[in-house]
């Protein structure tokens, strides 16, 4: 084994990272160093956290089956690695929005014997239905045109397509409304009798399960009641034993009645409650899986009042240092995450810096730029022991910004958003690196990961 030679300055730079460099294998060290050289920011994802979160849900929501939701590149956490973690933890189903994502999962090595896959967002003109049927991907049907297109593809393939009926219980997105439902059921019944379609399930989606006010709670109950009526109607057409599923992360935790035969949690798999107003990750026994870090590009001492960034919404006060975090809105950092104190008062998103007296929070100040944003260190950098090149943490697992451990919820709070947006936005330019993959996965599963993304 050859270990790379690290200079004292590089060692100082890496001290703020969640990556315990000296305890990585030489392969892991090389992968980490290559990532640092290829891009000034890293998304470090902990396999153990993903698996722990999913295991907790599988046991908490049993006997309901769990469909791990991995749309949008697994909320930014990496499609194939997240599928592997979900399956390892006990998921029997994987769910995505787009047809192409479902195919990418099969192409990535998640075979037909490993899990069912459901995709619920396709159009009847361009969608690769034939390939989906070949790859044993379940298709969610939400319009008469789509039913016909899938039946046609099934005929060409010479086998039944596995489908789920989507019903609109009040979200007004995909799905049949009550007044069109009978037409759909007549057609589905005929096509299932003709051997074109296998009707596997019936599904819907909540609009307000993550909101705590009484109006929202009433609306969720209303959707639940509608769903039961749709199910009854389908049963009256002879569709018995359908897999019934409507529940997302929020309702799976808070409403046992909503779980039916299967739940579809997404955000909680990645370690967060659906909304920070519902509680912290710890309140739910969850661990955020993704840590976003970057290496400071420049550190500069300033004095007096200086306005920072576009529109001059922030002014420094007194003697301090500004540092540049080399991630901007082109990398997925929200433009609104910066703080302002010039005109309107708003606290900026937190960044954890490692000062010579320990971890400390500095805040994004002024508008986030395209490739970078500034943080106000609050004191001269020299007094804090902060140097150009230092690794800082934007968010990760931990107790929150008050405890010096910022999370994606803190970033959501400071940019009037939800944690989902914070990580799904992260650009593919940011390298994804995985911790504990070797500990959690077998040889065969490990071989499905790109070797250069494995740290440990
Ligand atoms: C995104 C999505 C989910 C998962 O929602 P979370 O709030 O992340 O748990 C479940 N079902 C459907 C149809 C979705 O679009």
XYZ file of C-alpha atoms and ligand atoms in Angstrom:
471
model
C 0.000 0.000 0.000
C 1.290 3.432 -0.866
C 0.031 6.276 1.264
C 0.034 9.752 -0.216
C 2.279 12.366 1.391
C 0.179 15.169 2.869
C 1.649 18.586 3.624
C 0.903 20.268 6.992
C -1.170 22.867 5.151
C -3.273 20.167 3.446
C -3.708 18.444 6.784
C -4.923 21.703 8.311
C -7.313 22.138 5.400
C -8.842 18.687 5.877
C -9.316 19.039 9.645
C -12.830 20.498 9.317
C -14.147 17.557 7.303
C -16.390 14.677 8.463
C -13.962 12.488 6.555
C -11.471 10.931 8.954
C -8.661 10.940 6.416
C -5.994 9.145 8.375
C -8.259 6.172 8.989
C -9.203 5.662 5.327
C -7.605 2.905 3.288
C -5.023 4.113 0.777
C -7.660 3.648 -1.907
C -10.120 5.795 0.054
C -7.452 8.429 0.674
C -6.629 8.579 -3.006
C -10.307 8.902 -3.902
C -10.748 11.756 -1.424
C -7.650 13.598 -2.629
C -8.713 13.178 -6.258
C -12.127 14.640 -5.394
C -10.515 17.650 -3.646
C -8.441 18.315 -6.744
C -11.345 17.879 -9.143
C -13.807 20.278 -7.470
C -13.777 22.629 -4.445
C -16.879 21.050 -2.848
C -17.945 17.532 -1.876
C -21.205 15.777 -1.028
C -20.271 13.030 1.417
C -22.966 10.419 1.904
C -23.031 7.959 4.782
C -24.321 4.520 3.794
C -24.826 3.575 7.423
C -27.183 6.538 7.926
C -29.233 5.672 4.832
C -29.540 2.051 5.923
C -30.344 2.934 9.512
C -33.099 5.349 8.453
C -34.669 2.811 6.121
C -34.411 -0.041 8.638
C -36.185 2.095 11.206
C -39.010 2.785 8.778
C -39.315 -0.824 7.617
C -39.794 -2.001 11.187
C -41.932 0.954 12.291
C -44.340 0.711 9.335
C -44.617 -3.103 9.153
C -46.700 -4.967 8.116
C -46.919 -2.358 5.357
C -44.260 -2.850 2.688
C -41.907 0.053 2.093
C -41.208 1.630 -1.267
C -38.025 3.695 -1.059
C -38.437 6.837 -3.147
C -35.344 7.685 -5.176
C -36.599 10.212 -7.706
C -34.355 13.152 -8.652
C -31.115 11.192 -8.308
C -32.309 9.981 -4.920
C -32.916 13.561 -3.709
C -29.337 14.293 -4.776
C -27.815 11.346 -2.868
C -26.986 9.220 -5.935
C -29.423 6.855 -7.637
C -27.735 3.444 -7.566
C -26.060 3.793 -4.141
C -29.383 4.859 -2.599
C -31.230 1.944 -4.228
C -28.632 -0.442 -2.824
C -29.007 1.035 0.660
C -32.811 0.887 0.510
C -32.857 -2.735 -0.606
C -30.233 -3.712 1.929
C -32.417 -2.219 4.657
C -35.488 -4.188 3.648
C -37.290 -2.242 0.936
C -39.120 -4.486 -1.466
C -40.040 -1.639 -3.776
C -38.266 1.341 -5.314
C -40.226 4.342 -6.605
C -39.289 7.052 -9.079
C -41.139 9.715 -10.995
C -39.740 9.465 -14.503
C -39.668 6.393 -16.737
C -36.033 7.019 -17.654
C -34.974 6.910 -14.001
C -36.590 3.500 -13.623
C -34.693 2.203 -16.651
C -31.452 3.706 -15.331
C -31.899 1.701 -12.117
C -32.178 -1.570 -14.029
C -29.240 -0.583 -16.266
C -27.236 0.263 -13.149
C -27.462 -3.369 -12.082
C -30.542 -3.474 -9.836
C -32.058 -6.571 -11.444
C -35.615 -7.822 -11.601
C -35.001 -10.228 -8.733
C -33.832 -7.461 -6.388
C -36.950 -5.274 -6.170
C -40.047 -4.033 -7.909
C -39.768 -0.572 -9.433
C -42.671 1.816 -9.938
C -42.569 4.946 -12.140
C -45.503 7.340 -11.998
C -44.707 10.171 -14.364
C -44.799 9.412 -18.077
C -46.623 10.688 -21.124
C -48.406 8.518 -23.633
C -46.481 9.890 -26.646
C -42.780 9.509 -25.956
C -42.486 7.144 -23.032
C -40.421 3.959 -23.378
C -43.306 1.716 -22.307
C -42.041 -1.316 -24.239
C -38.663 -1.178 -22.594
C -40.321 -0.669 -19.201
C -42.446 -3.775 -19.700
C -39.365 -5.734 -20.769
C -37.523 -4.578 -17.650
C -40.429 -5.499 -15.385
C -41.091 -1.909 -14.320
C -44.511 -1.116 -12.892
C -46.269 1.786 -14.563
C -48.706 4.133 -12.819
C -51.651 4.893 -15.087
C -53.350 8.254 -14.753
C -55.211 8.835 -18.028
C -57.246 6.907 -20.603
C -54.651 7.733 -23.281
C -51.919 6.298 -21.118
C -53.889 3.112 -20.418
C -54.270 2.595 -24.157
C -50.616 3.333 -24.898
C -49.408 0.878 -22.254
C -51.841 -1.813 -23.434
C -50.528 -1.367 -26.965
C -46.935 -1.694 -25.778
C -47.898 -4.823 -23.846
C -49.385 -6.336 -26.982
C -46.158 -5.635 -28.910
C -44.124 -7.187 -26.132
C -46.409 -10.173 -25.973
C -46.751 -9.977 -22.206
C -48.781 -8.267 -19.515
C -47.754 -4.847 -18.286
C -47.800 -4.451 -14.495
C -49.728 -1.301 -13.651
C -51.029 0.761 -10.741
C -54.160 2.899 -11.045
C -53.577 6.506 -9.922
C -56.562 8.248 -8.387
C -56.889 11.958 -7.681
C -58.111 12.243 -4.096
C -57.492 15.990 -3.904
C -53.972 16.818 -5.084
C -55.077 17.641 -8.638
C -51.907 16.243 -10.134
C -51.833 12.801 -11.740
C -54.830 10.480 -11.461
C -58.466 9.845 -12.300
C -61.209 12.008 -10.862
C -64.297 10.223 -9.502
C -66.417 11.228 -12.500
C -64.011 9.616 -14.990
C -63.140 6.626 -12.843
C -65.829 4.263 -14.129
C -64.699 4.732 -17.736
C -61.165 3.908 -16.681
C -62.304 0.832 -14.734
C -64.327 -0.512 -17.675
C -61.289 -0.170 -19.919
C -58.890 -1.633 -17.337
C -61.221 -4.584 -16.774
C -61.368 -5.371 -20.474
C -57.602 -5.063 -20.948
C -56.900 -7.191 -17.918
C -59.302 -9.867 -19.195
C -57.585 -9.732 -22.575
C -54.263 -10.432 -20.855
C -52.652 -7.074 -21.622
C -52.542 -5.551 -18.158
C -51.949 -6.907 -14.693
C -53.558 -4.469 -12.265
C -51.168 -4.584 -9.313
C -52.119 -1.600 -7.209
C -54.071 1.585 -6.639
C -52.367 4.757 -5.439
C -52.793 8.429 -4.615
C -50.801 11.233 -2.987
C -51.386 13.609 -0.052
C -51.121 17.363 -0.458
C -50.890 18.490 3.175
C -49.689 15.616 5.347
C -46.658 17.670 6.406
C -48.756 20.554 7.769
C -50.022 20.650 11.338
C -52.869 23.170 11.221
C -56.376 21.799 11.643
C -57.486 22.730 8.105
C -54.640 20.662 6.671
C -55.370 17.748 8.971
C -58.999 17.858 7.861
C -57.906 17.841 4.239
C -55.690 14.794 4.746
C -58.650 12.960 6.331
C -60.786 14.025 3.372
C -58.223 12.575 0.939
C -58.045 9.382 2.959
C -61.823 9.012 2.789
C -61.802 9.647 -0.950
C -59.116 7.025 -1.398
C -61.218 4.420 0.398
C -64.133 5.240 -1.890
C -61.971 4.827 -4.989
C -60.775 1.483 -3.642
C -64.351 0.349 -2.995
C -65.325 1.307 -6.522
C -62.396 -0.641 -7.994
C -63.328 -3.652 -5.883
C -66.882 -3.484 -7.185
C -65.396 -4.014 -10.660
C -63.746 -7.197 -9.426
C -60.299 -5.743 -8.712
C -59.658 -7.440 -5.382
C -56.410 -7.610 -3.458
C -54.912 -4.501 -5.056
C -51.835 -3.101 -3.367
C -53.152 0.123 -1.822
C -50.669 2.962 -1.251
C -50.995 6.689 -0.597
C -48.591 7.557 2.227
C -45.420 9.722 2.031
C -42.857 10.299 4.797
C -44.988 12.683 6.841
C -48.166 10.603 6.936
C -46.304 7.297 7.361
C -44.974 8.535 10.692
C -47.992 10.466 11.889
C -50.998 8.509 10.577
C -50.901 4.722 10.916
C -54.288 4.580 9.165
C -52.718 5.983 6.007
C -50.201 3.147 5.609
C -52.511 0.558 3.956
C -50.426 -2.151 2.181
C -47.402 -0.036 1.350
C -45.852 3.332 2.263
C -43.699 5.534 0.028
C -41.245 7.529 2.146
C -38.658 9.680 0.392
C -37.331 12.498 2.536
C -37.078 10.462 5.733
C -34.862 7.921 3.989
C -32.329 10.732 3.598
C -32.673 11.590 7.275
C -35.101 14.489 7.639
C -38.689 15.062 8.688
C -40.885 16.280 5.839
C -40.766 19.766 7.318
C -38.603 21.215 10.078
C -41.747 22.421 11.815
C -42.588 18.739 12.485
C -39.374 18.215 14.421
C -35.678 17.617 14.084
C -34.223 14.452 12.541
C -33.403 13.249 16.067
C -37.055 13.582 17.116
C -37.853 10.936 14.497
C -34.796 8.767 15.145
C -33.401 9.764 11.745
C -29.837 10.653 10.740
C -29.143 13.036 7.841
C -27.057 11.083 5.345
C -25.496 13.863 3.281
C -22.799 16.277 4.399
C -21.943 19.146 2.086
C -18.439 20.563 2.433
C -16.247 22.995 0.528
C -12.742 24.430 0.691
C -12.517 28.186 1.305
C -11.268 29.929 -1.820
C -10.146 33.235 -0.318
C -9.934 34.772 3.120
C -9.725 38.543 3.429
C -9.527 40.966 6.362
C -11.843 43.963 6.235
C -12.478 46.924 8.497
C -15.413 49.209 9.148
C -18.586 49.051 7.119
C -18.234 47.313 3.764
C -21.170 46.236 1.655
C -21.012 42.647 0.433
C -22.192 41.131 -2.870
C -24.870 42.157 -5.377
C -27.386 44.711 -4.256
C -25.352 45.552 -1.121
C -27.873 43.855 1.180
C -25.211 43.054 3.799
C -22.641 45.265 5.525
C -19.756 44.163 7.669
C -19.412 45.801 11.091
C -15.999 46.541 12.533
C -12.920 44.426 12.199
C -13.649 41.020 10.656
C -12.694 38.669 7.834
C -14.722 37.570 4.857
C -14.166 34.190 3.280
C -15.358 32.825 -0.035
C -17.172 29.487 -0.152
C -16.714 28.320 -3.761
C -20.276 27.063 -4.304
C -22.980 29.236 -5.828
C -26.393 29.045 -7.378
C -24.982 27.295 -10.451
C -23.961 24.529 -8.036
C -27.383 24.458 -6.415
C -26.942 26.843 -3.486
C -30.078 28.962 -3.261
C -29.521 32.620 -4.106
C -31.666 33.628 -1.145
C -29.572 31.763 1.468
C -27.389 34.783 2.260
C -28.104 37.094 5.168
C -28.956 40.775 4.950
C -28.623 43.604 7.465
C -28.708 46.615 5.191
C -32.344 47.637 4.741
C -33.956 44.389 5.809
C -32.726 42.037 8.517
C -32.337 38.379 7.698
C -30.021 35.775 9.157
C -27.849 34.005 6.619
C -27.459 30.241 6.270
C -24.910 28.683 8.631
C -21.484 27.336 7.742
C -19.418 25.392 10.256
C -15.813 26.525 10.394
C -13.136 24.918 12.498
C -11.413 27.705 14.444
C -8.353 27.167 16.622
C -10.682 27.129 19.639
C -13.104 24.636 18.098
C -16.070 24.543 15.726
C -17.894 27.804 15.174
C -20.742 29.007 12.968
C -20.175 31.723 10.370
C -23.054 32.879 8.201
C -23.584 33.411 4.495
C -23.720 37.145 3.960
C -25.153 39.033 1.030
C -26.665 37.469 -2.077
C -25.297 34.092 -3.189
C -23.432 34.522 -6.500
C -23.288 32.122 -9.436
C -20.223 30.152 -8.313
C -19.579 31.372 -4.788
C -20.873 33.099 -1.708
C -19.250 34.996 1.136
C -19.274 34.222 4.847
C -18.558 36.732 7.593
C -16.151 35.098 10.046
C -17.055 37.619 12.761
C -13.417 38.149 13.827
C -10.111 38.417 11.975
C -9.259 35.063 10.365
C -5.845 34.999 12.000
C -7.342 35.137 15.481
C -9.561 32.183 14.540
C -6.821 30.166 12.887
C -8.769 30.077 9.605
C -6.775 29.776 6.398
C -7.507 29.788 2.701
C -8.133 26.156 1.644
C -9.800 25.175 4.915
C -12.636 22.696 4.676
C -15.948 24.050 5.954
C -19.283 22.284 6.372
C -22.476 23.762 5.015
C -24.713 21.059 6.432
C -24.725 17.482 7.623
C -25.848 15.281 10.483
C -25.978 16.825 13.937
C -27.892 18.792 16.477
C -28.516 21.932 14.426
C -26.919 25.334 14.006
C -27.359 26.343 17.659
C -25.058 23.466 18.563
C -22.566 24.287 15.821
C -23.820 21.432 13.652
C -25.859 22.922 10.811
C -28.340 20.710 8.956
C -30.217 21.049 5.674
C -33.201 22.115 7.815
C -31.185 25.152 8.946
C -30.453 25.977 5.307
C -34.145 25.501 4.503
C -35.083 27.870 7.337
C -32.685 30.590 6.200
C -33.815 30.450 2.586
C -37.565 30.037 3.134
C -37.547 26.547 1.770
C -37.734 22.855 2.609
C -34.841 20.446 3.094
C -35.862 18.581 -0.088
C -34.913 21.593 -2.195
C -31.593 22.052 -0.414
C -30.210 18.695 -1.513
C -32.098 17.937 -4.721
C -30.686 21.190 -6.074
C -27.067 20.138 -5.663
C -25.387 20.078 -9.036
C -23.977 16.873 -10.467
C -20.665 18.752 -10.716
C -20.250 18.258 -6.970
C -18.549 14.888 -6.415
C -20.572 12.349 -4.413
C -18.373 10.352 -2.038
C -19.572 7.439 0.090
C -18.672 6.493 3.643
C -19.285 3.014 5.112
C -20.098 1.427 1.743
C -17.608 -1.369 2.373
C -18.982 -1.952 5.833
C -22.596 -2.152 4.720
C -22.513 -3.802 1.284
C -21.477 -7.182 -0.035
C -18.946 -7.683 -2.820
C -21.554 -7.920 -5.538
C -23.368 -4.745 -4.455
C -20.100 -2.864 -4.056
C -19.220 -3.708 -7.635
C -22.216 -1.623 -8.759
C -20.669 1.577 -7.326
C -18.075 3.588 -9.223
C -14.843 2.674 -7.406
C -13.686 6.311 -7.308
C -16.656 7.387 -5.174
C -15.974 4.939 -2.322
C -14.151 6.408 0.681
C -14.663 3.558 3.112
C -42.036 12.346 -3.808
C -43.134 11.389 -3.622
C -43.185 10.577 -2.483
C -42.231 10.746 -1.314
O -42.535 11.932 -0.616
P -41.713 12.342 0.713
O -42.412 13.522 1.216
O -40.321 12.633 0.257
O -41.752 11.180 1.613
C -44.172 9.610 -2.433
N -45.057 9.452 -3.444
C -45.048 10.222 -4.536
C -46.055 10.005 -5.601
C -44.104 11.224 -4.662
O -44.105 12.028 -5.728
